[in-house]
């Protein structure tokens, strides 16, 4: 296997970034620094290290996108006996969800067995954007959108700012795009509660650069290498 592929499979970074790491002289094979990108690794015999730390290939990480439907809990077993997102997933390996969506929220959520990846996606330090489409009763006024953008005040505490855009109003419901980079509990619903608006439907459509796209409700799809690398490159 090519060295950059080996490094990226070990979870170091994307293949492109791994090439930079090789050229920086940080990688050794069998205790010798390797600077040639076109180097092959024998995964069974060679000892590869990065910054002096020996690397090993994981037992095949799995990365899935799920379009979570409304009415499913993000837990492996629900104490109230409700349906869970794991009822929708067939996998030979044990997976966990990366972050959560409320029982009544639908849309994009990742499932994986790679703890480092989950940490990259959810750690507040990395400020990964999450975009939601909120369907709200009535017409949203510009003044209300401005309050959401600035950060609503809830019980005397200002909630984080958000990017907020009105997508349309059909005479009954407004559709609003809300982009946040924190993951506080029920954050979007609480924002709208604070301005007296109730959300009829909340759907997550994007995490970082990864979009829900045309994935059907209740279906999963493996993430592409490019989608996985987006998060690995953030380090
Ligand atoms: N904000 C919410 O209010 N609910 C979610 O499920 C996610 C973000």
mmCIF file of C-alpha atoms and ligand atoms in Angstrom:
data_model
loop_
_atom_site.group_PDB
_atom_site.id
_atom_site.type_symbol
_atom_site.label_atom_id
_atom_site.label_comp_id
_atom_site.label_asym_id
_atom_site.label_seq_id
_atom_site.Cartn_x
_atom_site.Cartn_y
_atom_site.Cartn_z
ATOM 1 C CA UNK A 1 0.000 0.000 0.000
ATOM 2 C CA UNK A 2 1.225 3.510 -0.819
ATOM 3 C CA UNK A 3 2.594 5.309 2.249
ATOM 4 C CA UNK A 4 0.151 8.237 2.097
ATOM 5 C CA UNK A 5 -2.776 5.818 1.873
ATOM 6 C CA UNK A 6 -1.421 3.844 4.825
ATOM 7 C CA UNK A 7 -1.097 7.014 6.923
ATOM 8 C CA UNK A 8 -4.566 8.230 6.043
ATOM 9 C CA UNK A 9 -6.049 4.801 6.767
ATOM 10 C CA UNK A 10 -4.465 5.010 10.215
ATOM 11 C CA UNK A 11 -6.503 8.189 10.736
ATOM 12 C CA UNK A 12 -3.552 10.611 10.524
ATOM 13 C CA UNK A 13 -5.083 13.013 7.961
ATOM 14 C CA UNK A 14 -6.276 13.046 4.355
ATOM 15 C CA UNK A 15 -3.966 11.483 1.761
ATOM 16 C CA UNK A 16 -3.001 14.917 0.439
ATOM 17 C CA UNK A 17 -2.137 16.194 3.906
ATOM 18 C CA UNK A 18 -0.220 12.966 4.635
ATOM 19 C CA UNK A 19 2.039 13.746 1.663
ATOM 20 C CA UNK A 20 2.956 17.057 3.299
ATOM 21 C CA UNK A 21 3.649 15.231 6.554
ATOM 22 C CA UNK A 22 5.966 12.796 4.732
ATOM 23 C CA UNK A 23 7.850 15.683 3.086
ATOM 24 C CA UNK A 24 8.286 17.296 6.505
ATOM 25 C CA UNK A 25 10.381 14.249 7.469
ATOM 26 C CA UNK A 26 8.049 13.164 10.245
ATOM 27 C CA UNK A 27 7.479 9.630 9.008
ATOM 28 C CA UNK A 28 9.787 6.661 9.518
ATOM 29 C CA UNK A 29 9.628 3.163 8.126
ATOM 30 C CA UNK A 30 11.630 0.635 10.119
ATOM 31 C CA UNK A 31 13.395 3.501 11.910
ATOM 32 C CA UNK A 32 14.462 5.296 8.725
ATOM 33 C CA UNK A 33 13.020 8.656 7.760
ATOM 34 C CA UNK A 34 11.173 8.462 4.444
ATOM 35 C CA UNK A 35 10.908 11.518 2.213
ATOM 36 C CA UNK A 36 9.838 9.833 -1.029
ATOM 37 C CA UNK A 37 6.115 10.026 -1.669
ATOM 38 C CA UNK A 38 6.098 7.008 -3.974
ATOM 39 C CA UNK A 39 7.025 4.618 -1.170
ATOM 40 C CA UNK A 40 5.120 1.398 -0.595
ATOM 41 C CA UNK A 41 4.426 -0.078 2.824
ATOM 42 C CA UNK A 42 4.094 -3.747 3.551
ATOM 43 C CA UNK A 43 1.407 -3.479 6.210
ATOM 44 C CA UNK A 44 2.241 -6.933 7.595
ATOM 45 C CA UNK A 45 5.982 -6.432 8.009
ATOM 46 C CA UNK A 46 6.924 -2.750 8.091
ATOM 47 C CA UNK A 47 6.874 -0.657 11.253
ATOM 48 C CA UNK A 48 5.672 2.824 10.359
ATOM 49 C CA UNK A 49 5.897 5.677 12.832
ATOM 50 C CA UNK A 50 4.862 9.307 12.867
ATOM 51 C CA UNK A 51 6.766 11.706 15.117
ATOM 52 C CA UNK A 52 8.263 8.636 16.797
ATOM 53 C CA UNK A 53 4.879 7.004 17.516
ATOM 54 C CA UNK A 54 4.189 3.622 15.913
ATOM 55 C CA UNK A 55 1.026 3.557 13.795
ATOM 56 C CA UNK A 56 -1.312 0.673 13.204
ATOM 57 C CA UNK A 57 -4.222 0.196 10.851
ATOM 58 C CA UNK A 58 -7.602 0.269 12.539
ATOM 59 C CA UNK A 59 -9.991 -2.642 12.279
ATOM 60 C CA UNK A 60 -11.803 -1.069 9.373
ATOM 61 C CA UNK A 61 -13.585 2.051 10.462
ATOM 62 C CA UNK A 62 -17.105 2.598 9.225
ATOM 63 C CA UNK A 63 -18.581 6.033 8.453
ATOM 64 C CA UNK A 64 -22.244 6.349 7.522
ATOM 65 C CA UNK A 65 -24.636 9.207 6.840
ATOM 66 C CA UNK A 66 -28.196 8.618 8.028
ATOM 67 C CA UNK A 67 -31.278 10.658 7.197
ATOM 68 C CA UNK A 68 -32.925 10.326 10.588
ATOM 69 C CA UNK A 69 -36.713 10.491 10.424
ATOM 70 C CA UNK A 70 -38.832 12.249 13.041
ATOM 71 C CA UNK A 71 -39.908 9.868 15.835
ATOM 72 C CA UNK A 72 -36.607 8.054 16.402
ATOM 73 C CA UNK A 73 -34.359 8.454 19.444
ATOM 74 C CA UNK A 74 -30.593 8.897 19.066
ATOM 75 C CA UNK A 75 -29.608 6.211 21.531
ATOM 76 C CA UNK A 76 -28.752 2.534 21.347
ATOM 77 C CA UNK A 77 -31.536 1.601 23.758
ATOM 78 C CA UNK A 78 -34.316 3.926 24.755
ATOM 79 C CA UNK A 79 -35.541 3.631 28.331
ATOM 80 C CA UNK A 80 -39.042 4.536 27.147
ATOM 81 C CA UNK A 81 -39.027 1.750 24.570
ATOM 82 C CA UNK A 82 -39.231 4.157 21.617
ATOM 83 C CA UNK A 83 -37.809 3.369 18.207
ATOM 84 C CA UNK A 84 -34.137 4.261 17.884
ATOM 85 C CA UNK A 85 -31.976 5.185 14.914
ATOM 86 C CA UNK A 86 -30.214 1.835 15.288
ATOM 87 C CA UNK A 87 -33.455 0.125 14.211
ATOM 88 C CA UNK A 88 -32.712 1.694 10.803
ATOM 89 C CA UNK A 89 -29.113 0.537 10.426
ATOM 90 C CA UNK A 90 -27.697 -2.809 9.460
ATOM 91 C CA UNK A 91 -24.070 -3.212 10.413
ATOM 92 C CA UNK A 92 -21.764 -6.059 11.391
ATOM 93 C CA UNK A 93 -19.821 -3.738 13.661
ATOM 94 C CA UNK A 94 -21.059 -1.770 16.628
ATOM 95 C CA UNK A 95 -21.610 1.851 15.644
ATOM 96 C CA UNK A 96 -22.431 4.966 17.617
ATOM 97 C CA UNK A 97 -24.029 8.241 16.611
ATOM 98 C CA UNK A 98 -21.904 11.368 16.268
ATOM 99 C CA UNK A 99 -23.783 14.005 18.264
ATOM 100 C CA UNK A 100 -27.548 13.881 18.578
ATOM 101 C CA UNK A 101 -30.754 15.067 17.027
ATOM 102 C CA UNK A 102 -33.922 15.446 19.095
ATOM 103 C CA UNK A 103 -36.590 12.761 18.837
ATOM 104 C CA UNK A 104 -38.711 15.093 16.678
ATOM 105 C CA UNK A 105 -35.876 16.460 14.539
ATOM 106 C CA UNK A 106 -35.020 14.847 11.247
ATOM 107 C CA UNK A 107 -32.059 14.946 8.911
ATOM 108 C CA UNK A 108 -28.353 14.323 8.713
ATOM 109 C CA UNK A 109 -26.493 12.419 11.414
ATOM 110 C CA UNK A 110 -23.261 10.408 11.174
ATOM 111 C CA UNK A 111 -22.715 6.902 12.548
ATOM 112 C CA UNK A 112 -19.251 5.493 13.041
ATOM 113 C CA UNK A 113 -16.973 3.326 15.173
ATOM 114 C CA UNK A 114 -14.116 5.874 14.978
ATOM 115 C CA UNK A 115 -13.943 7.801 18.237
ATOM 116 C CA UNK A 116 -11.367 10.327 16.966
ATOM 117 C CA UNK A 117 -13.603 11.172 14.036
ATOM 118 C CA UNK A 118 -16.607 11.645 16.328
ATOM 119 C CA UNK A 119 -14.524 13.959 18.474
ATOM 120 C CA UNK A 120 -13.490 16.070 15.480
ATOM 121 C CA UNK A 121 -17.089 16.535 14.419
ATOM 122 C CA UNK A 122 -18.499 17.365 17.845
ATOM 123 C CA UNK A 123 -15.697 19.119 19.735
ATOM 124 C CA UNK A 124 -16.642 22.810 20.245
ATOM 125 C CA UNK A 125 -13.012 23.812 19.561
ATOM 126 C CA UNK A 126 -13.420 22.969 15.876
ATOM 127 C CA UNK A 127 -16.573 25.093 15.370
ATOM 128 C CA UNK A 128 -18.072 22.791 12.768
ATOM 129 C CA UNK A 129 -21.093 24.443 11.149
ATOM 130 C CA UNK A 130 -24.433 22.686 11.308
ATOM 131 C CA UNK A 131 -27.230 23.908 9.061
ATOM 132 C CA UNK A 132 -30.905 23.349 9.856
ATOM 133 C CA UNK A 133 -34.077 24.206 7.987
ATOM 134 C CA UNK A 134 -36.785 25.242 10.432
ATOM 135 C CA UNK A 135 -40.411 25.313 9.299
ATOM 136 C CA UNK A 136 -42.157 27.872 11.449
ATOM 137 C CA UNK A 137 -45.814 28.897 11.626
ATOM 138 C CA UNK A 138 -46.542 32.398 10.307
ATOM 139 C CA UNK A 139 -44.396 34.934 8.547
ATOM 140 C CA UNK A 140 -41.015 35.658 10.127
ATOM 141 C CA UNK A 141 -40.276 39.360 10.391
ATOM 142 C CA UNK A 142 -36.848 40.785 9.588
ATOM 143 C CA UNK A 143 -36.661 42.095 13.178
ATOM 144 C CA UNK A 144 -37.148 38.538 14.507
ATOM 145 C CA UNK A 145 -34.469 37.166 12.201
ATOM 146 C CA UNK A 146 -32.118 39.917 13.435
ATOM 147 C CA UNK A 147 -32.683 38.871 17.067
ATOM 148 C CA UNK A 148 -31.879 35.252 16.202
ATOM 149 C CA UNK A 149 -28.707 36.350 14.400
ATOM 150 C CA UNK A 150 -27.462 38.403 17.326
ATOM 151 C CA UNK A 151 -28.147 35.631 19.848
ATOM 152 C CA UNK A 152 -31.394 35.483 21.798
ATOM 153 C CA UNK A 153 -31.338 36.006 25.558
ATOM 154 C CA UNK A 154 -32.690 33.049 27.489
ATOM 155 C CA UNK A 155 -33.111 33.394 31.263
ATOM 156 C CA UNK A 156 -30.651 36.285 31.245
ATOM 157 C CA UNK A 157 -28.005 34.387 29.266
ATOM 158 C CA UNK A 158 -27.248 35.228 25.627
ATOM 159 C CA UNK A 159 -27.283 32.209 23.357
ATOM 160 C CA UNK A 160 -24.657 31.978 20.580
ATOM 161 C CA UNK A 161 -25.020 34.006 17.398
ATOM 162 C CA UNK A 162 -26.347 32.221 14.337
ATOM 163 C CA UNK A 163 -26.437 32.737 10.591
ATOM 164 C CA UNK A 164 -30.138 33.040 9.815
ATOM 165 C CA UNK A 165 -31.813 33.441 6.438
ATOM 166 C CA UNK A 166 -35.456 33.431 5.415
ATOM 167 C CA UNK A 167 -35.840 30.962 2.540
ATOM 168 C CA UNK A 168 -39.516 31.568 1.842
ATOM 169 C CA UNK A 169 -43.069 32.028 3.125
ATOM 170 C CA UNK A 170 -46.003 30.169 1.545
ATOM 171 C CA UNK A 171 -48.798 32.117 3.234
ATOM 172 C CA UNK A 172 -48.844 29.749 6.212
ATOM 173 C CA UNK A 173 -45.315 28.641 7.060
ATOM 174 C CA UNK A 174 -41.889 30.295 6.863
ATOM 175 C CA UNK A 175 -38.820 28.268 6.008
ATOM 176 C CA UNK A 176 -35.711 29.514 7.730
ATOM 177 C CA UNK A 177 -32.108 28.386 7.307
ATOM 178 C CA UNK A 178 -30.235 28.437 10.626
ATOM 179 C CA UNK A 179 -26.492 27.799 10.806
ATOM 180 C CA UNK A 180 -24.888 27.274 14.208
ATOM 181 C CA UNK A 181 -21.451 26.051 15.172
ATOM 182 C CA UNK A 182 -22.236 24.912 18.693
ATOM 183 C CA UNK A 183 -24.293 21.945 19.717
ATOM 184 C CA UNK A 184 -26.173 22.998 22.820
ATOM 185 C CA UNK A 185 -29.116 20.855 23.818
ATOM 186 C CA UNK A 186 -32.210 21.743 21.695
ATOM 187 C CA UNK A 187 -30.408 24.900 20.653
ATOM 188 C CA UNK A 188 -32.437 25.781 17.557
ATOM 189 C CA UNK A 189 -35.815 25.058 19.158
ATOM 190 C CA UNK A 190 -34.868 27.121 22.209
ATOM 191 C CA UNK A 191 -33.826 30.051 19.970
ATOM 192 C CA UNK A 192 -37.249 30.134 18.345
ATOM 193 C CA UNK A 193 -39.039 29.559 21.681
ATOM 194 C CA UNK A 194 -37.336 32.707 22.976
ATOM 195 C CA UNK A 195 -38.970 34.833 20.276
ATOM 196 C CA UNK A 196 -42.340 33.118 20.732
ATOM 197 C CA UNK A 197 -42.232 31.088 17.516
ATOM 198 C CA UNK A 198 -42.837 27.391 17.491
ATOM 199 C CA UNK A 199 -41.001 25.099 15.113
ATOM 200 C CA UNK A 200 -43.276 22.678 13.246
ATOM 201 C CA UNK A 201 -40.451 20.766 11.627
ATOM 202 C CA UNK A 202 -36.717 20.883 12.106
ATOM 203 C CA UNK A 203 -34.356 19.224 9.696
ATOM 204 C CA UNK A 204 -30.547 19.167 9.660
ATOM 205 C CA UNK A 205 -29.293 19.457 6.108
ATOM 206 C CA UNK A 206 -25.542 19.979 6.502
ATOM 207 C CA UNK A 207 -22.636 19.247 8.865
ATOM 208 C CA UNK A 208 -19.444 21.065 7.837
ATOM 209 C CA UNK A 209 -19.210 20.516 4.084
ATOM 210 C CA UNK A 210 -21.243 17.325 4.138
ATOM 211 C CA UNK A 211 -24.819 17.730 2.905
ATOM 212 C CA UNK A 212 -27.832 15.495 3.324
ATOM 213 C CA UNK A 213 -28.470 15.715 -0.410
ATOM 214 C CA UNK A 214 -31.074 13.354 -1.809
ATOM 215 C CA UNK A 215 -30.686 10.642 0.843
ATOM 216 C CA UNK A 216 -34.145 9.202 1.556
ATOM 217 C CA UNK A 217 -35.646 9.378 5.038
ATOM 218 C CA UNK A 218 -34.576 6.396 7.147
ATOM 219 C CA UNK A 219 -31.772 5.425 4.743
ATOM 220 C CA UNK A 220 -28.010 5.274 5.265
ATOM 221 C CA UNK A 221 -25.145 5.789 2.846
ATOM 222 C CA UNK A 222 -21.365 5.382 3.350
ATOM 223 C CA UNK A 223 -19.537 8.699 3.537
ATOM 224 C CA UNK A 224 -17.102 9.356 0.701
ATOM 225 C CA UNK A 225 -13.365 9.607 1.412
ATOM 226 C CA UNK A 226 -13.569 13.321 0.618
ATOM 227 C CA UNK A 227 -16.336 13.802 3.195
ATOM 228 C CA UNK A 228 -14.355 11.916 5.853
ATOM 229 C CA UNK A 229 -11.175 13.860 5.027
ATOM 230 C CA UNK A 230 -12.952 17.186 5.492
ATOM 231 C CA UNK A 231 -13.068 16.462 9.222
ATOM 232 C CA UNK A 232 -9.655 14.793 9.469
ATOM 233 C CA UNK A 233 -8.013 17.834 7.846
ATOM 234 C CA UNK A 234 -9.405 20.210 10.429
ATOM 235 C CA UNK A 235 -6.921 19.133 13.130
HETATM 236 N N1 LIG B 1 -31.319 21.989 17.725
HETATM 237 C C1 LIG B 1 -32.490 21.512 18.170
HETATM 238 O O1 LIG B 1 -33.297 22.243 18.728
HETATM 239 N N2 LIG B 1 -32.738 20.206 17.986
HETATM 240 C C2 LIG B 1 -31.910 19.370 17.356
HETATM 241 O O2 LIG B 1 -32.218 18.196 17.210
HETATM 242 C C3 LIG B 1 -30.692 19.884 16.904
HETATM 243 C C4 LIG B 1 -30.414 21.208 17.102
#
